[in-house]
JSON list of C-alpha atoms in Angstrom, two decimals:
[
{"chain": "R", "resi": 1, "resn": "UNK", "atom": "CA", "xyz": [48.86, -51.37, 8.62]},
{"chain": "R", "resi": 2, "resn": "UNK", "atom": "CA", "xyz": [49.38, -52.31, 5.00]},
{"chain": "R", "resi": 3, "resn": "UNK", "atom": "CA", "xyz": [53.16, -52.44, 5.58]},
{"chain": "R", "resi": 4, "resn": "UNK", "atom": "CA", "xyz": [52.70, -54.81, 8.50]},
{"chain": "R", "resi": 5, "resn": "UNK", "atom": "CA", "xyz": [50.48, -57.08, 6.43]},
{"chain": "R", "resi": 6, "resn": "UNK", "atom": "CA", "xyz": [53.08, -57.10, 3.67]},
{"chain": "R", "resi": 7, "resn": "UNK", "atom": "CA", "xyz": [55.82, -57.94, 6.17]},
{"chain": "R", "resi": 8, "resn": "UNK", "atom": "CA", "xyz": [53.68, -60.72, 7.62]},
{"chain": "R", "resi": 9, "resn": "UNK", "atom": "CA", "xyz": [52.95, -62.11, 4.16]},
{"chain": "R", "resi": 10, "resn": "UNK", "atom": "CA", "xyz": [56.63, -61.98, 3.18]},
{"chain": "R", "resi": 11, "resn": "UNK", "atom": "CA", "xyz": [57.61, -63.58, 6.48]},
{"chain": "R", "resi": 12, "resn": "UNK", "atom": "CA", "xyz": [54.94, -66.26, 6.00]},
{"chain": "R", "resi": 13, "resn": "UNK", "atom": "CA", "xyz": [56.20, -67.02, 2.51]},
{"chain": "R", "resi": 14, "resn": "UNK", "atom": "CA", "xyz": [59.73, -67.30, 3.85]},
{"chain": "R", "resi": 15, "resn": "UNK", "atom": "CA", "xyz": [58.60, -69.78, 6.50]},
{"chain": "R", "resi": 16, "resn": "UNK", "atom": "CA", "xyz": [56.68, -71.81, 3.94]},
{"chain": "R", "resi": 17, "resn": "UNK", "atom": "CA", "xyz": [59.69, -71.99, 1.63]},
{"chain": "R", "resi": 18, "resn": "UNK", "atom": "CA", "xyz": [61.97, -72.99, 4.50]},
{"chain": "R", "resi": 19, "resn": "UNK", "atom": "CA", "xyz": [59.55, -75.69, 5.63]},
{"chain": "R", "resi": 20, "resn": "UNK", "atom": "CA", "xyz": [59.03, -76.80, 2.04]},
{"chain": "R", "resi": 21, "resn": "UNK", "atom": "CA", "xyz": [62.74, -77.39, 1.59]},
{"chain": "R", "resi": 22, "resn": "UNK", "atom": "CA", "xyz": [62.89, -79.72, 4.57]},
{"chain": "R", "resi": 23, "resn": "UNK", "atom": "CA", "xyz": [59.69, -81.45, 3.53]},
{"chain": "R", "resi": 24, "resn": "UNK", "atom": "CA", "xyz": [61.07, -82.11, 0.04]},
{"chain": "R", "resi": 25, "resn": "UNK", "atom": "CA", "xyz": [64.24, -83.60, 1.46]},
{"chain": "R", "resi": 26, "resn": "UNK", "atom": "CA", "xyz": [62.41, -85.93, 3.86]},
{"chain": "R", "resi": 27, "resn": "UNK", "atom": "CA", "xyz": [61.80, -88.39, 1.02]},
{"chain": "R", "resi": 28, "resn": "UNK", "atom": "CA", "xyz": [65.31, -87.94, -0.41]},
{"chain": "R", "resi": 29, "resn": "UNK", "atom": "CA", "xyz": [67.40, -89.73, 2.21]},
{"chain": "R", "resi": 30, "resn": "UNK", "atom": "CA", "xyz": [71.11, -90.09, 1.54]},
{"chain": "R", "resi": 31, "resn": "UNK", "atom": "CA", "xyz": [72.20, -93.45, 0.15]},
{"chain": "R", "resi": 32, "resn": "UNK", "atom": "CA", "xyz": [75.19, -95.69, 0.74]},
{"chain": "R", "resi": 33, "resn": "UNK", "atom": "CA", "xyz": [76.09, -98.09, -2.06]},
{"chain": "R", "resi": 34, "resn": "UNK", "atom": "CA", "xyz": [79.07, -100.35, -2.51]},
{"chain": "R", "resi": 35, "resn": "UNK", "atom": "CA", "xyz": [80.21, -102.43, -5.45]},
{"chain": "R", "resi": 36, "resn": "UNK", "atom": "CA", "xyz": [83.00, -104.96, -5.66]},
{"chain": "R", "resi": 37, "resn": "UNK", "atom": "CA", "xyz": [85.56, -103.61, -8.15]},
{"chain": "R", "resi": 38, "resn": "UNK", "atom": "CA", "xyz": [88.52, -105.92, -7.49]},
{"chain": "R", "resi": 39, "resn": "UNK", "atom": "CA", "xyz": [88.50, -109.69, -7.18]},
{"chain": "R", "resi": 40, "resn": "UNK", "atom": "CA", "xyz": [91.96, -110.34, -5.81]},
{"chain": "R", "resi": 41, "resn": "UNK", "atom": "CA", "xyz": [92.82, -111.29, -2.27]},
{"chain": "R", "resi": 42, "resn": "UNK", "atom": "CA", "xyz": [91.68, -109.22, -0.49]},
{"chain": "R", "resi": 43, "resn": "UNK", "atom": "CA", "xyz": [88.80, -108.03, -2.68]},
{"chain": "R", "resi": 44, "resn": "UNK", "atom": "CA", "xyz": [88.38, -104.31, -3.42]},
{"chain": "R", "resi": 45, "resn": "UNK", "atom": "CA", "xyz": [85.14, -102.36, -2.94]},
{"chain": "R", "resi": 46, "resn": "UNK", "atom": "CA", "xyz": [84.03, -98.92, -4.14]},
{"chain": "R", "resi": 47, "resn": "UNK", "atom": "CA", "xyz": [81.69, -97.10, -1.76]},
{"chain": "R", "resi": 48, "resn": "UNK", "atom": "CA", "xyz": [79.53, -94.13, -2.72]},
{"chain": "R", "resi": 49, "resn": "UNK", "atom": "CA", "xyz": [77.61, -91.95, -0.27]},
{"chain": "R", "resi": 50, "resn": "UNK", "atom": "CA", "xyz": [75.20, -89.62, -2.06]},
{"chain": "R", "resi": 51, "resn": "UNK", "atom": "CA", "xyz": [73.05, -86.71, -0.92]},
{"chain": "R", "resi": 52, "resn": "UNK", "atom": "CA", "xyz": [69.83, -87.22, -2.89]},
{"chain": "R", "resi": 53, "resn": "UNK", "atom": "CA", "xyz": [68.23, -83.93, -1.84]},
{"chain": "R", "resi": 54, "resn": "UNK", "atom": "CA", "xyz": [68.30, -81.34, -4.66]},
{"chain": "R", "resi": 55, "resn": "UNK", "atom": "CA", "xyz": [67.94, -78.38, -2.27]},
{"chain": "R", "resi": 56, "resn": "UNK", "atom": "CA", "xyz": [69.79, -78.88, 1.02]},
{"chain": "R", "resi": 57, "resn": "UNK", "atom": "CA", "xyz": [73.20, -80.07, 2.20]},
{"chain": "R", "resi": 58, "resn": "UNK", "atom": "CA", "xyz": [73.20, -83.14, 4.43]},
{"chain": "R", "resi": 59, "resn": "UNK", "atom": "CA", "xyz": [75.39, -83.18, 7.56]},
{"chain": "R", "resi": 60, "resn": "UNK", "atom": "CA", "xyz": [76.48, -85.66, 10.21]},
{"chain": "R", "resi": 61, "resn": "UNK", "atom": "CA", "xyz": [75.97, -88.73, 8.04]},
{"chain": "R", "resi": 62, "resn": "UNK", "atom": "CA", "xyz": [76.45, -91.78, 10.27]},
{"chain": "R", "resi": 63, "resn": "UNK", "atom": "CA", "xyz": [76.73, -95.28, 8.82]},
{"chain": "R", "resi": 64, "resn": "UNK", "atom": "CA", "xyz": [76.33, -98.64, 10.52]},
{"chain": "R", "resi": 65, "resn": "UNK", "atom": "CA", "xyz": [79.69, -100.16, 9.74]},
{"chain": "R", "resi": 66, "resn": "UNK", "atom": "CA", "xyz": [80.13, -103.16, 12.04]},
{"chain": "R", "resi": 67, "resn": "UNK", "atom": "CA", "xyz": [83.79, -103.79, 12.80]},
{"chain": "R", "resi": 68, "resn": "UNK", "atom": "CA", "xyz": [85.09, -101.63, 9.92]},
{"chain": "R", "resi": 69, "resn": "UNK", "atom": "CA", "xyz": [88.87, -101.32, 9.92]},
{"chain": "R", "resi": 70, "resn": "UNK", "atom": "CA", "xyz": [90.01, -97.67, 9.97]},
{"chain": "R", "resi": 71, "resn": "UNK", "atom": "CA", "xyz": [93.30, -98.77, 8.43]},
{"chain": "R", "resi": 72, "resn": "UNK", "atom": "CA", "xyz": [91.65, -99.38, 5.03]},
{"chain": "R", "resi": 73, "resn": "UNK", "atom": "CA", "xyz": [90.38, -95.83, 4.32]},
{"chain": "R", "resi": 74, "resn": "UNK", "atom": "CA", "xyz": [91.28, -92.16, 4.95]},
{"chain": "R", "resi": 75, "resn": "UNK", "atom": "CA", "xyz": [89.50, -91.06, 8.15]},
{"chain": "R", "resi": 76, "resn": "UNK", "atom": "CA", "xyz": [88.74, -87.66, 6.58]},
{"chain": "R", "resi": 77, "resn": "UNK", "atom": "CA", "xyz": [86.38, -89.50, 4.23]},
{"chain": "R", "resi": 78, "resn": "UNK", "atom": "CA", "xyz": [85.05, -92.25, 6.49]},
{"chain": "R", "resi": 79, "resn": "UNK", "atom": "CA", "xyz": [85.95, -92.36, 10.18]},
{"chain": "R", "resi": 80, "resn": "UNK", "atom": "CA", "xyz": [85.25, -95.13, 12.68]},
{"chain": "R", "resi": 81, "resn": "UNK", "atom": "CA", "xyz": [83.78, -93.58, 15.84]},
{"chain": "R", "resi": 82, "resn": "UNK", "atom": "CA", "xyz": [82.92, -96.84, 17.59]},
{"chain": "R", "resi": 83, "resn": "UNK", "atom": "CA", "xyz": [81.69, -100.33, 16.78]},
{"chain": "R", "resi": 84, "resn": "UNK", "atom": "CA", "xyz": [78.92, -100.03, 14.14]},
{"chain": "R", "resi": 85, "resn": "UNK", "atom": "CA", "xyz": [79.19, -96.21, 13.97]},
{"chain": "R", "resi": 86, "resn": "UNK", "atom": "CA", "xyz": [81.20, -94.46, 11.28]},
{"chain": "R", "resi": 87, "resn": "UNK", "atom": "CA", "xyz": [80.88, -90.85, 10.13]},
{"chain": "R", "resi": 88, "resn": "UNK", "atom": "CA", "xyz": [81.16, -89.64, 6.53]},
{"chain": "R", "resi": 89, "resn": "UNK", "atom": "CA", "xyz": [83.27, -86.60, 5.60]},
{"chain": "R", "resi": 90, "resn": "UNK", "atom": "CA", "xyz": [83.98, -85.80, 9.26]},
{"chain": "R", "resi": 91, "resn": "UNK", "atom": "CA", "xyz": [80.34, -84.79, 9.69]},
{"chain": "R", "resi": 92, "resn": "UNK", "atom": "CA", "xyz": [80.83, -81.85, 7.33]},
{"chain": "R", "resi": 93, "resn": "UNK", "atom": "CA", "xyz": [78.12, -80.89, 4.81]},
{"chain": "R", "resi": 94, "resn": "UNK", "atom": "CA", "xyz": [77.69, -82.88, 1.63]},
{"chain": "R", "resi": 95, "resn": "UNK", "atom": "CA", "xyz": [76.16, -80.43, -0.89]},
{"chain": "R", "resi": 96, "resn": "UNK", "atom": "CA", "xyz": [72.87, -81.14, -2.69]},
{"chain": "R", "resi": 97, "resn": "UNK", "atom": "CA", "xyz": [73.08, -84.07, -5.14]},
{"chain": "R", "resi": 98, "resn": "UNK", "atom": "CA", "xyz": [76.81, -84.55, -4.45]},
{"chain": "R", "resi": 99, "resn": "UNK", "atom": "CA", "xyz": [78.66, -87.81, -3.81]},
{"chain": "R", "resi": 100, "resn": "UNK", "atom": "CA", "xyz": [81.59, -88.83, -1.68]},
{"chain": "R", "resi": 101, "resn": "UNK", "atom": "CA", "xyz": [83.40, -91.96, -2.87]},
{"chain": "R", "resi": 102, "resn": "UNK", "atom": "CA", "xyz": [86.19, -94.10, -1.51]},
{"chain": "R", "resi": 103, "resn": "UNK", "atom": "CA", "xyz": [87.65, -97.57, -2.04]},
{"chain": "R", "resi": 104, "resn": "UNK", "atom": "CA", "xyz": [88.79, -100.16, 0.44]},
{"chain": "R", "resi": 105, "resn": "UNK", "atom": "CA", "xyz": [90.51, -103.53, 0.11]},
{"chain": "R", "resi": 106, "resn": "UNK", "atom": "CA", "xyz": [89.28, -106.03, 2.67]},
{"chain": "R", "resi": 107, "resn": "UNK", "atom": "CA", "xyz": [86.56, -108.63, 3.00]},
{"chain": "R", "resi": 108, "resn": "UNK", "atom": "CA", "xyz": [83.20, -106.90, 2.54]},
{"chain": "R", "resi": 109, "resn": "UNK", "atom": "CA", "xyz": [81.78, -104.82, 5.39]},
{"chain": "R", "resi": 110, "resn": "UNK", "atom": "CA", "xyz": [78.02, -104.33, 5.59]},
{"chain": "R", "resi": 111, "resn": "UNK", "atom": "CA", "xyz": [77.47, -100.55, 5.36]},
{"chain": "R", "resi": 112, "resn": "UNK", "atom": "CA", "xyz": [74.00, -99.08, 5.90]},
{"chain": "R", "resi": 113, "resn": "UNK", "atom": "CA", "xyz": [72.73, -95.59, 6.63]},
{"chain": "R", "resi": 114, "resn": "UNK", "atom": "CA", "xyz": [72.21, -94.95, 10.34]},
{"chain": "R", "resi": 115, "resn": "UNK", "atom": "CA", "xyz": [71.52, -91.23, 10.90]},
{"chain": "R", "resi": 116, "resn": "UNK", "atom": "CA", "xyz": [71.82, -87.84, 9.17]},
{"chain": "R", "resi": 117, "resn": "UNK", "atom": "CA", "xyz": [70.46, -84.28, 9.21]},
{"chain": "R", "resi": 118, "resn": "UNK", "atom": "CA", "xyz": [69.53, -81.87, 6.44]},
{"chain": "R", "resi": 119, "resn": "UNK", "atom": "CA", "xyz": [70.92, -78.36, 6.76]},
{"chain": "R", "resi": 120, "resn": "UNK", "atom": "CA", "xyz": [68.21, -76.21, 5.17]},
{"chain": "R", "resi": 121, "resn": "UNK", "atom": "CA", "xyz": [68.46, -72.48, 5.83]}
]
């Protein structure tokens, strides 16, 4: 019986740690920031998407992107799926505290976070 209790305690600790990881990331949503870096015609913008969770990769990052022009950026980094829905990094994981950055030259597009998932194991 002692072995079963130990297994249950170890299993319980594992579940708590797994849940704790997700709970910690809930307040660490990814961020999308853009800054104008060129003032010619057209202007140039630097965009940074960051995973702010210190413990878990973030996957399937979708961004509200209006009528973003796919022609201005590599679709492996930022792909237009439909009007107002773009996906970062092809939906692949962005490791904890990592950034993905790209530039585009065009009039400014409003880019805001739409949806994402943490991949805690």
